[in-house]
PDB file of C-alpha atoms in Angstrom:
ATOM      1  CA  MET A   1       8.261  11.695 -43.273  1.00 57.00           C
ATOM      2  CA  SER A   2      11.512  12.160 -41.432  1.00 61.00           C
ATOM      3  CA  ALA A   3      12.482  10.521 -38.146  1.00 62.00           C
ATOM      4  CA  LYS A   4      12.329  13.856 -36.308  1.00 67.00           C
ATOM      5  CA  ASN A   5       8.653  14.436 -37.105  1.00 69.00           C
ATOM      6  CA  ALA A   6       7.512  10.924 -36.234  1.00 68.00           C
ATOM      7  CA  LYS A   7       5.472  10.810 -33.054  1.00 66.00           C
ATOM      8  CA  PRO A   8       6.338   8.050 -30.578  1.00 66.00           C
ATOM      9  CA  LYS A   9       3.612   5.482 -30.192  1.00 65.00           C
ATOM     10  CA  LYS A  10       1.929   5.249 -26.844  1.00 67.00           C
ATOM     11  CA  GLU A  11       2.627   2.038 -25.024  1.00 69.00           C
ATOM     12  CA  ALA A  12      -0.331  -0.135 -24.230  1.00 71.00           C
ATOM     13  CA  GLN A  13      -1.529   0.643 -20.744  1.00 74.00           C
ATOM     14  CA  VAL A  14      -1.405  -2.303 -18.404  1.00 78.00           C
ATOM     15  CA  ARG A  15      -4.413  -2.698 -16.136  1.00 77.00           C
ATOM     16  CA  ARG A  16      -3.565  -3.201 -12.510  1.00 76.00           C
ATOM     17  CA  PRO A  17      -5.618  -5.679 -10.527  1.00 76.00           C
ATOM     18  CA  SER A  18      -8.175  -4.048  -8.277  1.00 73.00           C
ATOM     19  CA  ARG A  19      -7.014  -3.393  -4.744  1.00 69.00           C
ATOM     20  CA  LYS A  20      -8.755  -4.631  -1.658  1.00 71.00           C
ATOM     21  CA  ALA A  21     -11.050  -2.144   0.020  1.00 69.00           C
ATOM     22  CA  LYS A  22      -9.491  -0.117   2.775  1.00 71.00           C
ATOM     23  CA  VAL A  23     -10.801  -0.696   6.254  1.00 71.00           C
ATOM     24  CA  LYS A  24     -11.156   2.974   7.191  1.00 68.00           C
ATOM     25  CA  ALA A  25     -14.193   3.316   4.940  1.00 59.00           C
ATOM     26  CA  THR A  26     -16.028   0.863   7.173  1.00 59.00           C
ATOM     27  CA  LEU A  27     -14.896   2.517  10.400  1.00 64.00           C
ATOM     28  CA  GLY A  28     -17.805   4.947  10.592  1.00 67.00           C
ATOM     29  CA  GLU A  29     -18.146   6.926  13.816  1.00 75.00           C
ATOM     30  CA  PHE A  30     -16.255   4.527  16.076  1.00 80.00           C
ATOM     31  CA  ASP A  31     -13.500   5.888  18.279  1.00 85.00           C
ATOM     32  CA  LEU A  32     -10.066   4.328  17.760  1.00 85.00           C
ATOM     33  CA  ARG A  33      -9.305   4.656  21.480  1.00 89.00           C
ATOM     34  CA  ASP A  34     -12.254   2.481  22.558  1.00 91.00           C
ATOM     35  CA  TYR A  35     -10.512  -0.788  23.448  1.00 92.00           C
ATOM     36  CA  ARG A  36     -13.777  -2.428  24.568  1.00 94.00           C
ATOM     37  CA  ASN A  37     -15.257  -2.495  21.058  1.00 92.00           C
ATOM     38  CA  ALA A  38     -13.621  -5.734  19.917  1.00 92.00           C
ATOM     39  CA  GLU A  39     -15.831  -6.135  16.831  1.00 92.00           C
ATOM     40  CA  VAL A  40     -14.484  -2.926  15.298  1.00 91.00           C
ATOM     41  CA  LEU A  41     -10.896  -3.691  16.290  1.00 94.00           C
ATOM     42  CA  ARG A  42     -11.086  -7.144  14.656  1.00 93.00           C
ATOM     43  CA  ARG A  43     -11.445  -5.414  11.282  1.00 91.00           C
ATOM     44  CA  PHE A  44      -7.877  -4.172  11.685  1.00 93.00           C
ATOM     45  CA  LEU A  45      -6.449  -7.656  12.337  1.00 94.00           C
ATOM     46  CA  SER A  46      -5.349 -10.202   9.748  1.00 92.00           C
ATOM     47  CA  GLU A  47      -6.509 -13.813   9.726  1.00 88.00           C
ATOM     48  CA  THR A  48      -3.550 -14.749  11.892  1.00 90.00           C
ATOM     49  CA  GLY A  49      -4.170 -11.958  14.412  1.00 92.00           C
ATOM     50  CA  LYS A  50      -1.525  -9.486  13.240  1.00 94.00           C
ATOM     51  CA  ILE A  51      -2.279  -5.767  13.013  1.00 95.00           C
ATOM     52  CA  LEU A  52      -2.836  -4.738   9.386  1.00 95.00           C
ATOM     53  CA  PRO A  53      -0.380  -2.222   7.877  1.00 95.00           C
ATOM     54  CA  ARG A  54      -1.250   1.396   7.110  1.00 93.00           C
ATOM     55  CA  ARG A  55      -1.452   0.811   3.375  1.00 92.00           C
ATOM     56  CA  ARG A  56      -4.259  -1.651   4.044  1.00 92.00           C
ATOM     57  CA  THR A  57      -6.106   0.219   6.803  1.00 90.00           C
ATOM     58  CA  GLY A  58      -5.991   3.649   5.171  1.00 90.00           C
ATOM     59  CA  LEU A  59      -5.220   5.363   8.476  1.00 90.00           C
ATOM     60  CA  SER A  60      -2.733   8.150   9.027  1.00 90.00           C
ATOM     61  CA  ALA A  61       0.483   7.448  10.928  1.00 93.00           C
ATOM     62  CA  LYS A  62      -0.915   8.985  14.104  1.00 92.00           C
ATOM     63  CA  GLU A  63      -4.175   7.036  13.820  1.00 91.00           C
ATOM     64  CA  GLN A  64      -2.247   3.812  13.172  1.00 94.00           C
ATOM     65  CA  ARG A  65      -0.191   4.306  16.353  1.00 94.00           C
ATOM     66  CA  ILE A  66      -3.362   4.930  18.364  1.00 94.00           C
ATOM     67  CA  LEU A  67      -4.954   1.836  16.826  1.00 94.00           C
ATOM     68  CA  ALA A  68      -1.921  -0.341  17.635  1.00 96.00           C
ATOM     69  CA  ARG A  69      -1.914   0.860  21.232  1.00 96.00           C
ATOM     70  CA  THR A  70      -5.658   0.180  21.523  1.00 96.00           C
ATOM     71  CA  ILE A  71      -5.371  -3.329  20.059  1.00 96.00           C
ATOM     72  CA  LYS A  72      -2.479  -4.163  22.386  1.00 96.00           C
ATOM     73  CA  ARG A  73      -4.504  -2.923  25.359  1.00 97.00           C
ATOM     74  CA  ALA A  74      -7.492  -5.066  24.303  1.00 97.00           C
ATOM     75  CA  ARG A  75      -5.189  -8.096  23.935  1.00 96.00           C
ATOM     76  CA  ILE A  76      -3.812  -7.673  27.447  1.00 96.00           C
ATOM     77  CA  LEU A  77      -7.346  -7.457  28.864  1.00 96.00           C
ATOM     78  CA  GLY A  78      -8.326 -10.608  26.989  1.00 95.00           C
ATOM     79  CA  LEU A  79     -10.798  -8.967  24.613  1.00 95.00           C
ATOM     80  CA  LEU A  80      -8.748  -9.845  21.521  1.00 94.00           C
ATOM     81  CA  PRO A  81      -6.560 -12.884  20.908  1.00 92.00           C
ATOM     82  CA  PHE A  82      -2.798 -12.522  20.514  1.00 92.00           C
ATOM     83  CA  THR A  83      -2.848 -15.039  17.652  1.00 89.00           C
ATOM     84  CA  GLU A  84      -5.453 -16.805  15.573  1.00 81.00           C
ATOM     85  CA  LYS A  85      -5.319 -20.340  14.319  1.00 76.00           C
ATOM     86  CA  LEU A  86      -3.457 -20.580  11.043  1.00 70.00           C
ATOM     87  CA  VAL A  87      -5.887 -21.483   8.295  1.00 66.00           C
ATOM     88  CA  ARG A  88      -4.258 -23.312   5.412  1.00 70.00           C
ATOM     89  CA  LYS A  89      -5.925 -23.263   2.047  1.00 66.00           C
TER      90      LYS A  89
END
């Protein structure tokens, strides 16, 4: 068999670790503009109180901007904390 006819071997596929579930799947029928629903908005915050990024929330850019505005409004009204206590493992 010549070198031209030899088929290249397929490289072993590397399995990626499973990703964390996106938050949008758990959103349900809640409105992103409802700043009074703190329980739903907490799902979009990290352990330290930061707003989760789009790649983690699964929202579109427009939805993410609306969510950020809603969370900031809830923080100003005292419904959500600005920061959480840092939990060290």
